[in-house]
Short mmCIF file of C-alpha atoms and ligand atoms in Angstrom, two decimals:
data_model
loop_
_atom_site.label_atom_id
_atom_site.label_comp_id
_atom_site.label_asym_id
_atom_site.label_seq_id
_atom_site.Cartn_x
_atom_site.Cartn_y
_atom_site.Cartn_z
CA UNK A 67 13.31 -8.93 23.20
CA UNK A 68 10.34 -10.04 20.76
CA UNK A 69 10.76 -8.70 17.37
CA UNK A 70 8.37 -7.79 15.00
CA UNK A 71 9.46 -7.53 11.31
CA UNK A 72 7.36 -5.73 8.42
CA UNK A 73 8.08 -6.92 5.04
CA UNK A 74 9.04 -10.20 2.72
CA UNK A 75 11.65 -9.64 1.14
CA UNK A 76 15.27 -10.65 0.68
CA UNK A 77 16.00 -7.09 2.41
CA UNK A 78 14.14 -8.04 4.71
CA UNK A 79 15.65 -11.92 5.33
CA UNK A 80 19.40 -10.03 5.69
CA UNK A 81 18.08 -7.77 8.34
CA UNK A 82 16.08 -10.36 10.22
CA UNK A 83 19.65 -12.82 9.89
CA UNK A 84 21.34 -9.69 11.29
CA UNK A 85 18.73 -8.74 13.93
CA UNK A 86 18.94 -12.36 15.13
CA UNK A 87 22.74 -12.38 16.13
CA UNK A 88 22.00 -9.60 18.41
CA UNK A 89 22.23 -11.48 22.14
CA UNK A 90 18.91 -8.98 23.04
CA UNK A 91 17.35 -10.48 20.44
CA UNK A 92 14.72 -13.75 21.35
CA UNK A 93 12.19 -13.78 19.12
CA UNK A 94 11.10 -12.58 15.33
CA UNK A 95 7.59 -12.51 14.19
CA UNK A 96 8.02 -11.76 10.48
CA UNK A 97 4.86 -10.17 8.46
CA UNK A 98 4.28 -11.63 6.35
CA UNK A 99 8.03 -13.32 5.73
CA UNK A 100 8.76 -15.82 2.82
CA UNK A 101 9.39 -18.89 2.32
CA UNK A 102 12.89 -18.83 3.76
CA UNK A 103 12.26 -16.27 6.34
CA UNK A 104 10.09 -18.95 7.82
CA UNK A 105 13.54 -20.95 9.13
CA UNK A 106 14.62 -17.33 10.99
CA UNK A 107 11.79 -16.39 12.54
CA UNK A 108 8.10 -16.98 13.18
CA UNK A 109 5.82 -16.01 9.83
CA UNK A 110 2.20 -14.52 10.37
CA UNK A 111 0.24 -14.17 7.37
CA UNK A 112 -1.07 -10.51 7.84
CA UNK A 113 0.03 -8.47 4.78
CA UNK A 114 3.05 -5.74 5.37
CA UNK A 115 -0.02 -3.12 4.20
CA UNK A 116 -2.79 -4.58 6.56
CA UNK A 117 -2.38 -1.73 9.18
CA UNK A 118 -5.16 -2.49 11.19
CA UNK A 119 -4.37 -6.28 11.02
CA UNK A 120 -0.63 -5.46 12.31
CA UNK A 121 -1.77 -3.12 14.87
CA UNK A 122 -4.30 -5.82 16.29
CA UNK A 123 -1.24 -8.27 16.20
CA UNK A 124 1.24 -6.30 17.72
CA UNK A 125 -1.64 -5.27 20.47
CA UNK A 126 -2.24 -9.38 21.38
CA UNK A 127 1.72 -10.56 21.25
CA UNK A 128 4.42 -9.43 23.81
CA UNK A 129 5.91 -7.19 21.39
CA UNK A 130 8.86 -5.33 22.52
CA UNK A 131 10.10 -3.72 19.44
CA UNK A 132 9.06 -3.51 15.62
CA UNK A 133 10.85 -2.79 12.31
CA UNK A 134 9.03 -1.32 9.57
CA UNK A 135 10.78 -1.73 6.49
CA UNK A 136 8.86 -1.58 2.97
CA UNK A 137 7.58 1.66 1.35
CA UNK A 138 4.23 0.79 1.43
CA UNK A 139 3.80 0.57 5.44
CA UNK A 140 5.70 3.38 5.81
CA UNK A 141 4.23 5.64 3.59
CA UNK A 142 0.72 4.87 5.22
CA UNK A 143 2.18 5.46 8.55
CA UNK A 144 2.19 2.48 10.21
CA UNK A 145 5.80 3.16 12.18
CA UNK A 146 3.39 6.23 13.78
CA UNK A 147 0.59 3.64 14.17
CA UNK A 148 2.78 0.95 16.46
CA UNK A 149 4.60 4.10 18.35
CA UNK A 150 0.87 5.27 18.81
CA UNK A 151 0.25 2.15 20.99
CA UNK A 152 3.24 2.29 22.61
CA UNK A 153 5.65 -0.20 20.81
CA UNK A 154 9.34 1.39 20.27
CA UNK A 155 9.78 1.45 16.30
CA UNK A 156 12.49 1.29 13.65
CA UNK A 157 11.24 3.42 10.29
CA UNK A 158 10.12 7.12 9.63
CA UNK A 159 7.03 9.01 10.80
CA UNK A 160 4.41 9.46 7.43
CA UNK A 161 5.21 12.84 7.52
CA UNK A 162 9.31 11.91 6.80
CA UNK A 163 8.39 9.22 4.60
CA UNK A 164 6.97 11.24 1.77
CA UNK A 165 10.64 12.02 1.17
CA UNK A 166 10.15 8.96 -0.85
CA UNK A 167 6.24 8.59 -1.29
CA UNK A 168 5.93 11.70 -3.23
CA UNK A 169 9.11 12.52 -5.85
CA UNK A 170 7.26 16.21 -6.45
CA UNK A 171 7.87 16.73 -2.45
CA UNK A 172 11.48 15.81 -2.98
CA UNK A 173 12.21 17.64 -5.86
CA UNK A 174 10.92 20.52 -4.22
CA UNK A 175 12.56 19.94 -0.92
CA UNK A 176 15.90 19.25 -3.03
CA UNK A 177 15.60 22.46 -5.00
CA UNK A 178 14.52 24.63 -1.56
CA UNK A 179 17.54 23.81 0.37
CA UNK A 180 20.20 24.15 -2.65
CA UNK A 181 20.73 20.42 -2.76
CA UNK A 182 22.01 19.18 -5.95
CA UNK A 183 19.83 17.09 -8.32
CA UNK A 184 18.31 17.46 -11.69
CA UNK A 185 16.92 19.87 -13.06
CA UNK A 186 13.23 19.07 -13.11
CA UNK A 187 9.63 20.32 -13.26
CA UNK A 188 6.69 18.77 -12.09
CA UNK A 189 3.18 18.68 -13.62
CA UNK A 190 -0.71 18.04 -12.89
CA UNK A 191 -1.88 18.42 -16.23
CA UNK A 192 -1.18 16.31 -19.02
CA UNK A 193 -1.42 19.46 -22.13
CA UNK A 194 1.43 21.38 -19.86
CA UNK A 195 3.67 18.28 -19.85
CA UNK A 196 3.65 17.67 -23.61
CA UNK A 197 3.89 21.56 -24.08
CA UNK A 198 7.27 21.42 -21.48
CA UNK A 199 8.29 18.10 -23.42
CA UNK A 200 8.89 19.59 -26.99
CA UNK A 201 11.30 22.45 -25.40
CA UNK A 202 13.39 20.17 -23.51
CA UNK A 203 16.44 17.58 -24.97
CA UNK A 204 16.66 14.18 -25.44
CA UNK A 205 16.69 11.82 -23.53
CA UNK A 206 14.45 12.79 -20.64
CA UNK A 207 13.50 11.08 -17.79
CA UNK A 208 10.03 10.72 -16.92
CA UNK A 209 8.66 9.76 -13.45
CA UNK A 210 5.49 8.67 -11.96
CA UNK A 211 5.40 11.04 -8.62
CA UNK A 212 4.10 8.24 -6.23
CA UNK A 213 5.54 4.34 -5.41
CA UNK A 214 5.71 2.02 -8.10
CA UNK A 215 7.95 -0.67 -7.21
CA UNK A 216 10.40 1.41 -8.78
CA UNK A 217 9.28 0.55 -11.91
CA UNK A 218 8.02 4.47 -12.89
CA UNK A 219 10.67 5.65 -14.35
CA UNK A 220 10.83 5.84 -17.97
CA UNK A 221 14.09 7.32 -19.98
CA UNK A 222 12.54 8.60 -23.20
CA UNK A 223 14.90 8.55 -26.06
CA UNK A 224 12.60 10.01 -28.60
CA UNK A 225 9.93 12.85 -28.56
CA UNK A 226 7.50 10.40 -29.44
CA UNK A 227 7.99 7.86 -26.55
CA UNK A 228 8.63 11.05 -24.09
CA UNK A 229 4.83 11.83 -25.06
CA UNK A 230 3.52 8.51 -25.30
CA UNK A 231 5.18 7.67 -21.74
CA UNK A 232 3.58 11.13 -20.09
CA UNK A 233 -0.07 9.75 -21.52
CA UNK A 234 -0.13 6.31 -20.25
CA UNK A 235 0.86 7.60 -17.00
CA UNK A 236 -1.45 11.26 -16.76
CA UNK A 237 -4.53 9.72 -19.08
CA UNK A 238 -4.10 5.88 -19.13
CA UNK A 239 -3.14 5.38 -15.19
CA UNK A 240 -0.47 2.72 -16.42
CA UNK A 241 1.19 3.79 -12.75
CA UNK A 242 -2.37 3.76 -11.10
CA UNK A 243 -2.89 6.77 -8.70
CA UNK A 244 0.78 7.31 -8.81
CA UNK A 245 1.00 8.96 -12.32
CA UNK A 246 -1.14 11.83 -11.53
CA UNK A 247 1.61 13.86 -11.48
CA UNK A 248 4.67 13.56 -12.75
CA UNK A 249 8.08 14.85 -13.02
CA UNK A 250 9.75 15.42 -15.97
CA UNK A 251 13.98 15.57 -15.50
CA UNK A 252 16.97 16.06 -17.38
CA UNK A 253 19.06 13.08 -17.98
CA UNK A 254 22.18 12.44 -16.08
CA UNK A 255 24.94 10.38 -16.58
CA UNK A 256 27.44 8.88 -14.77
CA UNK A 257 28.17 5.85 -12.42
CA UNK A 258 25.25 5.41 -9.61
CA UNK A 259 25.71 4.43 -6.14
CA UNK A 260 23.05 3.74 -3.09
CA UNK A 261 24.20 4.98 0.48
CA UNK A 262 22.38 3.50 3.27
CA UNK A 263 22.18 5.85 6.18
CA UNK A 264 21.33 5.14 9.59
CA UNK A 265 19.71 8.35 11.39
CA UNK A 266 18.36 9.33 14.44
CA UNK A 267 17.44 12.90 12.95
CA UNK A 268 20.16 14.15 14.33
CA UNK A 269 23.26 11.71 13.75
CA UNK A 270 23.57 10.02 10.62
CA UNK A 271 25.93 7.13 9.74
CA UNK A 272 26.55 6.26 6.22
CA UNK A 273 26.78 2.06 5.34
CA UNK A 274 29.53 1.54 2.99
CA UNK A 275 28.09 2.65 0.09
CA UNK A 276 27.26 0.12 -2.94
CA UNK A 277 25.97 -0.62 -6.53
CA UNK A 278 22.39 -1.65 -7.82
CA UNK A 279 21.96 -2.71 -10.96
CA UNK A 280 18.53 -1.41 -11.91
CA UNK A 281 17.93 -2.99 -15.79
CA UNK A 282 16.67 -6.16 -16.27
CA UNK A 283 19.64 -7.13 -19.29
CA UNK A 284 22.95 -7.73 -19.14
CA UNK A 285 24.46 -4.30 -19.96
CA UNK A 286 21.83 -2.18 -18.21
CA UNK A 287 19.46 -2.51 -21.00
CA UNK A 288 15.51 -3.24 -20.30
CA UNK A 289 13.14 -2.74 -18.09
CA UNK A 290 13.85 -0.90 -14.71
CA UNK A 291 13.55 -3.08 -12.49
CA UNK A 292 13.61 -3.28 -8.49
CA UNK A 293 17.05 -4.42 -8.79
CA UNK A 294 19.12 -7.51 -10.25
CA UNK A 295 21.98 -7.44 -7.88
CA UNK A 296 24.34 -5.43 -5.56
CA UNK A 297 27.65 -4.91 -4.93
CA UNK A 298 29.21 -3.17 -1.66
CA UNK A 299 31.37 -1.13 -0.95
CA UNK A 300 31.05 1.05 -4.48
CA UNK A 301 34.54 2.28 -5.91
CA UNK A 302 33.30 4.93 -7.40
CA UNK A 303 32.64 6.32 -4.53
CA UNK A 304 36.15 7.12 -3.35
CA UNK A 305 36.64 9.26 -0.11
CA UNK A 306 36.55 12.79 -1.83
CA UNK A 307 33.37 11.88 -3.12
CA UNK A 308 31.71 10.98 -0.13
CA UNK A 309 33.10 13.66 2.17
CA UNK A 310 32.33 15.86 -0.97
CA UNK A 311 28.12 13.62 -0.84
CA UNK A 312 28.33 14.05 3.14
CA UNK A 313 28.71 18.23 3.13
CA UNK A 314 26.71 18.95 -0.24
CA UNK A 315 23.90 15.98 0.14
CA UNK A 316 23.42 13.75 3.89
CA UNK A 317 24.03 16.51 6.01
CA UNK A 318 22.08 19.10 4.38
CA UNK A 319 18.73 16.39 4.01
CA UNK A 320 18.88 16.13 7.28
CA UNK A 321 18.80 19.62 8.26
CA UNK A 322 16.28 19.91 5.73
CA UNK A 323 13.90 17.26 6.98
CA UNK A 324 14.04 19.09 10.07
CA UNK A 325 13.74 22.67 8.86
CA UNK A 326 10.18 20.81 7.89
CA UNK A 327 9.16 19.37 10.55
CA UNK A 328 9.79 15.87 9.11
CA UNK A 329 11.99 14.72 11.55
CA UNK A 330 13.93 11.61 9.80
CA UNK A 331 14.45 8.66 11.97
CA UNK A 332 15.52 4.93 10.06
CA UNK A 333 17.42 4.38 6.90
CA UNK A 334 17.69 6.99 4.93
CA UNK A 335 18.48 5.90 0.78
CA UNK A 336 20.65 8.07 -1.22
CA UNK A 337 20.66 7.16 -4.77
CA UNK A 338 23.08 9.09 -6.26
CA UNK A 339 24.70 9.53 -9.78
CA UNK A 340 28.41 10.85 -9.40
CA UNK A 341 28.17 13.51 -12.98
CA UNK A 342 30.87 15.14 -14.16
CA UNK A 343 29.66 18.34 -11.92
CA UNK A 344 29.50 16.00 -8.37
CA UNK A 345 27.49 13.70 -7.36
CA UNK A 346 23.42 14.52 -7.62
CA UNK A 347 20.32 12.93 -5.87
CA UNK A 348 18.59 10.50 -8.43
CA UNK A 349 16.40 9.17 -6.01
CA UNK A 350 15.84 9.54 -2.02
CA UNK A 351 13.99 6.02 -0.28
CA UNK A 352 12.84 6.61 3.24
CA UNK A 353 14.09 2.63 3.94
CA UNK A 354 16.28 0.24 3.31
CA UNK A 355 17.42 -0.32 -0.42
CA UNK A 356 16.33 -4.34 -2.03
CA UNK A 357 18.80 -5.65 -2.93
CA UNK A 358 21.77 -3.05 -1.54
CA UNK A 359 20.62 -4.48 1.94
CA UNK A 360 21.57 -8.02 1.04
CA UNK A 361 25.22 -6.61 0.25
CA UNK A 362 25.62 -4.46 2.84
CA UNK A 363 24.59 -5.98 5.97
CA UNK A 364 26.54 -8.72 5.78
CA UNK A 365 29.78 -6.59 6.36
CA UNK A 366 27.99 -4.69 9.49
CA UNK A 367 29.90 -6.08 12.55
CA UNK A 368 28.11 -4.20 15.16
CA UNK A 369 25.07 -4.99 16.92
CA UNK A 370 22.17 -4.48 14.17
CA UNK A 371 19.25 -4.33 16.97
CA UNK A 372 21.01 -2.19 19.27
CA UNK A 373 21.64 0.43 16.70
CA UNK A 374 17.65 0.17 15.60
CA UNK A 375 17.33 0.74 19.03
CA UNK A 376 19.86 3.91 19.45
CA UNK A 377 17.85 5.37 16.02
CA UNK A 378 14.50 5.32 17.83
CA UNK A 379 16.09 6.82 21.37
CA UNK A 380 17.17 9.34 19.48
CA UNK A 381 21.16 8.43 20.96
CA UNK A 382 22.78 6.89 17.57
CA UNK A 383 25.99 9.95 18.21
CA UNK A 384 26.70 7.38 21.38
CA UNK A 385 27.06 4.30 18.76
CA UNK A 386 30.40 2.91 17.48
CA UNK A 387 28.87 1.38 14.31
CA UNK A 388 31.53 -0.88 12.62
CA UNK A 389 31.90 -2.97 9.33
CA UNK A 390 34.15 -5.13 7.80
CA UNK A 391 36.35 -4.20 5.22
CA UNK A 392 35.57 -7.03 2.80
CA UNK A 393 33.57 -6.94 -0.22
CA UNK A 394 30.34 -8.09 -0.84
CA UNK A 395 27.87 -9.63 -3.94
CA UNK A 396 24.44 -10.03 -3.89
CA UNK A 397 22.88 -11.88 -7.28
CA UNK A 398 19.45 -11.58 -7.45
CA UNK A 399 17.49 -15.04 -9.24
CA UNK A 400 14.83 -13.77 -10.93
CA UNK A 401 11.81 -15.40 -12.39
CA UNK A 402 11.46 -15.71 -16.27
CA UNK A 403 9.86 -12.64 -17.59
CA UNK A 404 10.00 -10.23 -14.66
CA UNK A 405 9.54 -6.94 -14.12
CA UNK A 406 6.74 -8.00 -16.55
CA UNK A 407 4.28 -11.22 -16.12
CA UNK A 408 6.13 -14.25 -15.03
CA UNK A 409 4.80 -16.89 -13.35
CA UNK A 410 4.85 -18.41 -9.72
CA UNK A 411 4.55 -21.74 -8.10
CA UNK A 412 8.18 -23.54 -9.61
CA UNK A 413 9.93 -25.88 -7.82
CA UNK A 414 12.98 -24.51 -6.48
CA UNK A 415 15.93 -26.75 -5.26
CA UNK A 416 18.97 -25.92 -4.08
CA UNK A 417 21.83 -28.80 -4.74
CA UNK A 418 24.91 -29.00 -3.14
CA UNK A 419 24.81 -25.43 -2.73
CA UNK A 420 28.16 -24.08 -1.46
CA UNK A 421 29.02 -23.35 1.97
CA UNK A 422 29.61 -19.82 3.32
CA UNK A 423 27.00 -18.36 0.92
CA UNK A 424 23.94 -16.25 2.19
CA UNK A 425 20.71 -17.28 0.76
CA UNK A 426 18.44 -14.61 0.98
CA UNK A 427 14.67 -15.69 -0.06
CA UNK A 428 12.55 -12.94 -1.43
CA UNK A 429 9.94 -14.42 -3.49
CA UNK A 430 9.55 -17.85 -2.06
CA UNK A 431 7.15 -19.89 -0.04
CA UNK A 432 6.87 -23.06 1.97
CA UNK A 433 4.62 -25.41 -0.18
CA UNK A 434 3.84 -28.66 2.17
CA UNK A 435 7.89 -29.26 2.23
CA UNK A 436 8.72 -28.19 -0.63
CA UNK A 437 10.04 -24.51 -1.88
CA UNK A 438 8.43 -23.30 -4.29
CA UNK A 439 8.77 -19.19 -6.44
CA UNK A 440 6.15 -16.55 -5.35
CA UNK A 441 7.41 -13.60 -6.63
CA UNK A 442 9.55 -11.74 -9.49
CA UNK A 443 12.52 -11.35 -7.60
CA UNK A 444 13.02 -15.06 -6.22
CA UNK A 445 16.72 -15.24 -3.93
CA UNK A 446 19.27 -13.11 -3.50
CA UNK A 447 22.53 -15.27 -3.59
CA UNK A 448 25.63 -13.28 -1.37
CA UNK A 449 29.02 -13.83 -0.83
CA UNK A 450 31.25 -11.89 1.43
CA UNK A 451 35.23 -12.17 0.11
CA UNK A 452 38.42 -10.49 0.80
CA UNK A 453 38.02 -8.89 -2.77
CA UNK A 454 34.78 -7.97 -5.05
CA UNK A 455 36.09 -10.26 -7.80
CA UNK A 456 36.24 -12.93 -5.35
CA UNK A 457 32.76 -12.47 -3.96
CA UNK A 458 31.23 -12.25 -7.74
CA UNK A 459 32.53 -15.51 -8.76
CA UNK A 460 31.37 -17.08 -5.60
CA UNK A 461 27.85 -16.02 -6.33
CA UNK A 462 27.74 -17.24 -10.02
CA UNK A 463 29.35 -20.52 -9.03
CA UNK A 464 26.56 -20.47 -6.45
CA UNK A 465 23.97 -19.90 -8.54
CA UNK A 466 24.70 -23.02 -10.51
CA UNK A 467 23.40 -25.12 -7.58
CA UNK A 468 19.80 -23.10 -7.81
CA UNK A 469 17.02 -25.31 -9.67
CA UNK A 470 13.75 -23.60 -10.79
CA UNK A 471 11.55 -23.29 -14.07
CA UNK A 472 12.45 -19.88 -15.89
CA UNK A 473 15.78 -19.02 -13.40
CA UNK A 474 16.83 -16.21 -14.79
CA UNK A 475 19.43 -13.83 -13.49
CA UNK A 476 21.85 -10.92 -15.21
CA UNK A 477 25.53 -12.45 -16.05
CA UNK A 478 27.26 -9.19 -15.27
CA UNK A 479 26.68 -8.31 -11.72
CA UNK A 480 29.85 -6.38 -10.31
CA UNK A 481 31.57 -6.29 -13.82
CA UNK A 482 31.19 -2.19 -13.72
CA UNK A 483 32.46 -1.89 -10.59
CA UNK A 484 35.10 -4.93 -11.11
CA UNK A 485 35.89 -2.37 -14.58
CA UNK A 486 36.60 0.57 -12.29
CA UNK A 487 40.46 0.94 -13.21
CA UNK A 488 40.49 -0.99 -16.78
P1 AMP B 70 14.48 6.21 -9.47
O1 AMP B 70 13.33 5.30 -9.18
O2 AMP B 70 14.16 7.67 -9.41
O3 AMP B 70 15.71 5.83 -8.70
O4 AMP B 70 14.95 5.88 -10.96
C1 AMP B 70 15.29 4.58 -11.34
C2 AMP B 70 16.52 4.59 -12.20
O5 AMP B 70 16.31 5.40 -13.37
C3 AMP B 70 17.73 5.22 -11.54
O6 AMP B 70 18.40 4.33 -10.72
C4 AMP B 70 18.55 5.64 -12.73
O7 AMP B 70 19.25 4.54 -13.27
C5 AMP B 70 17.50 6.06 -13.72
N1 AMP B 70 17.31 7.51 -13.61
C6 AMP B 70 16.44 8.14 -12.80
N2 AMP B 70 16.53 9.47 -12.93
C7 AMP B 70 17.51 9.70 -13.84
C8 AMP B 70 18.09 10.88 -14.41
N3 AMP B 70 17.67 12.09 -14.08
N4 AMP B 70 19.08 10.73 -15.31
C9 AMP B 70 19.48 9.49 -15.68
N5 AMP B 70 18.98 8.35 -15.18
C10 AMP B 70 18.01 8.44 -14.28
N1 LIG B 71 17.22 -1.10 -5.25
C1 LIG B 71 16.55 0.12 -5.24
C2 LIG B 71 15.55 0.31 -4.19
O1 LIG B 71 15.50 -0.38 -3.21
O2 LIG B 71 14.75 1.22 -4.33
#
């Protein structure tokens, strides 16, 4: 089968390795793809939010099947677009994907069907949300209700920066279009952990779950970012808590989705923070997770086109979807300065870099023959190990071999989880 891809990520590199040990699979067209991407499959430079370009490309190739992974695509409708001219798709309808496009809808669809979550309220004018602001506790969470690379979230420790933070975004369009509405939440603590969920709308098959690590800083201080490294599987997440996640949270979304007429059918995201009163909805993504993807497919032993395939037929309860019991790191390199300005166009080399170590690109690209940084997030270095201690150190001693200008990267990926019974 001929491939197409949607995205450039290092999400999307791990699916595209994965997709390409499938014996169905014979080609990947990748767009746009990266730098490293480029060795997997076959990069077209047509951005991932170029509908029209995409459509015209898929219309002229011998395309047999086509994943849509970002938010973007998704959220303009482009897996209805390629189903529209008849190309079987991986990735939700627009009408499912504003389970992640708009935070108000999900909120509201959270709070409608009794699933548990924050308590929250949402707001279109800027005088109501400071009014709501000065009756609530500190800290709050403010969010910007559209996409924003995950970057609109703010946790407000003081009054002050709670009202400052609801101005930019209502007054100032810091977030763009986005912060036009927000959603102002009460703060919850506790450890956070991403399920990835294959569904067909009406099966759905939790991934072993794992850990982002959001901040920029060691010690989950900074900037939110889109993620500095994953770890899989999550031991927080012990089996009471997911069987307690699977009645009170997956199951009911789905039946929720289609109570509304938003048939789910993809990856579903769960971000979820396990409080002291069960584990709550932070955060629903209608894709894949960046960089939970780079930690979690590598375990997946099954076949990962034919279960795309079993999502879009709609026969996923047919599926015996398996994955290895090992543990897995993924160690995002970052560019100097990121999730604020950095800059692009180092030199990166990789010297006797380790064996049995993924490279996943993200922001990368072919320069003549050299490799050279496009992005904030540059690799995603994984290692799959009989333990999670095991796979961390592999990825720092891995890391060591990475050359580039600014290389910057968190020292304490997996110590939470690694702290689980300390
Ligand atoms: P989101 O984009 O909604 O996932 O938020 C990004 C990050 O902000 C989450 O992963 C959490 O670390 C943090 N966060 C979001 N909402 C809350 C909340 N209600 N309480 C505490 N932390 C939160
Ligand atoms: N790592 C969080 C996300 O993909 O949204």
């Amino acid at each position: 089968m001929n491939i197409l891809v949607i995205g450039s990520g290092g999400r999307e590199h791990a699916i595209i390795r994965a997709l390409k040990k499938s014996p169905k699979c014979e080609k990947i067209y990748a767009l746009p793809g990266n730098g490293g991407i480029a060795d997997d499959a076959e990069c077209v430079n047509i951005a991932a939010t170029d509908l029209d370009g995409i459509v015209e490309f898929a219309k002229t190739h011998p395309i047999d099947f086509a994943a849509v992974i970002p938010d973007d695509p998704l959220a303009l409708g482009l897996a209805d677009r390629l189903r529209d001219i008849g190309i079987p798709s991986f990735g939700p309808s627009k009408k499912a994907a504003v389970i992640e496009s708009s935070k108000a809808f999900s909120k509201d669809l959270m709070k409608k069907y009794g699933i548990p979550t924050a308590k929250y309220e949402s707001f279109t004018d800027c005088d109501t949300a400071l009014a709501y602001l000065k009756t609530q506790t500190l800290p709050i969470v403010i969010k910007a209700d559209g996409l924003a690379l995950g970057k609109g979230v703010i946790i407000a420790e003081t009054l002050a920066q709670a009202e400052q933070t609801v101005r930019d975004m209502m007054l100032e369009a810091k977030f763009g279009k986005s912060g036009e509405c927000v959603v102002i939440e009460e703060f919850l603590t506790g450890p956070e952990v991403s399920v990835l969920a294959f569904t067909d709308g009406k099966t759905i098959v939790p991934m072993p779950a794992s850990m982002d690590h959001k901040r920029a800083g060691d010690g989950d201080v900074g900037l939110n970012t889109g993620g500095m490294g994953a770890v899989a599987p999550n031991p927080y997440y012990d089996e009471s808590k997911q069987l307690r996640a699977m009645e009170e949270i997956i199951l009911p979304t789905i039946a929720a989705m289609n109570e509304e007429n938003r048939k789910f059918k993809g990856c579903l995201y769960f971000g979820l923070m396990l409080t002291e009163e069960g584990p709550k909805v932070i955060e629903y993504n209608c894709r894949f997770g960046d960089p939970e993807t780079q930690a979690v497919l590598p375990l997946l032993k099954s076949d990962l086109l034919e279960i795309m395939l079993a999502v879009e037929q709609e026969r996923l309860s047919d599926m015996d979807i398996e994955f290895s019991k090992d543990a897995c790191c993924c160690l995002v390199l970052a560019s100097g300065g990121y999730p604020e300005k950095y800059e692009k166009g180092k030199q990166i080399s990789l010297n006797d870099f380790p064996e049995n170590i993924f490279v996943f690109h993200a922001g990368t690209k072919k320069k003549g023959t050299e490799l050279v940084t496009n992005g904030g997030r540059v690799l995603g270095i994984t290692a799959v190990r009989k333990t999670l201690a095991e796979a961390v150190s592999a990825c720092y001693e891995a890391a060591e071999h990475v050359e580039f200008d600014g290389k910057y990267y968190r020292k304490d990926i997996g110590s939470r989880a690694l702290s689980i019974n300390a």
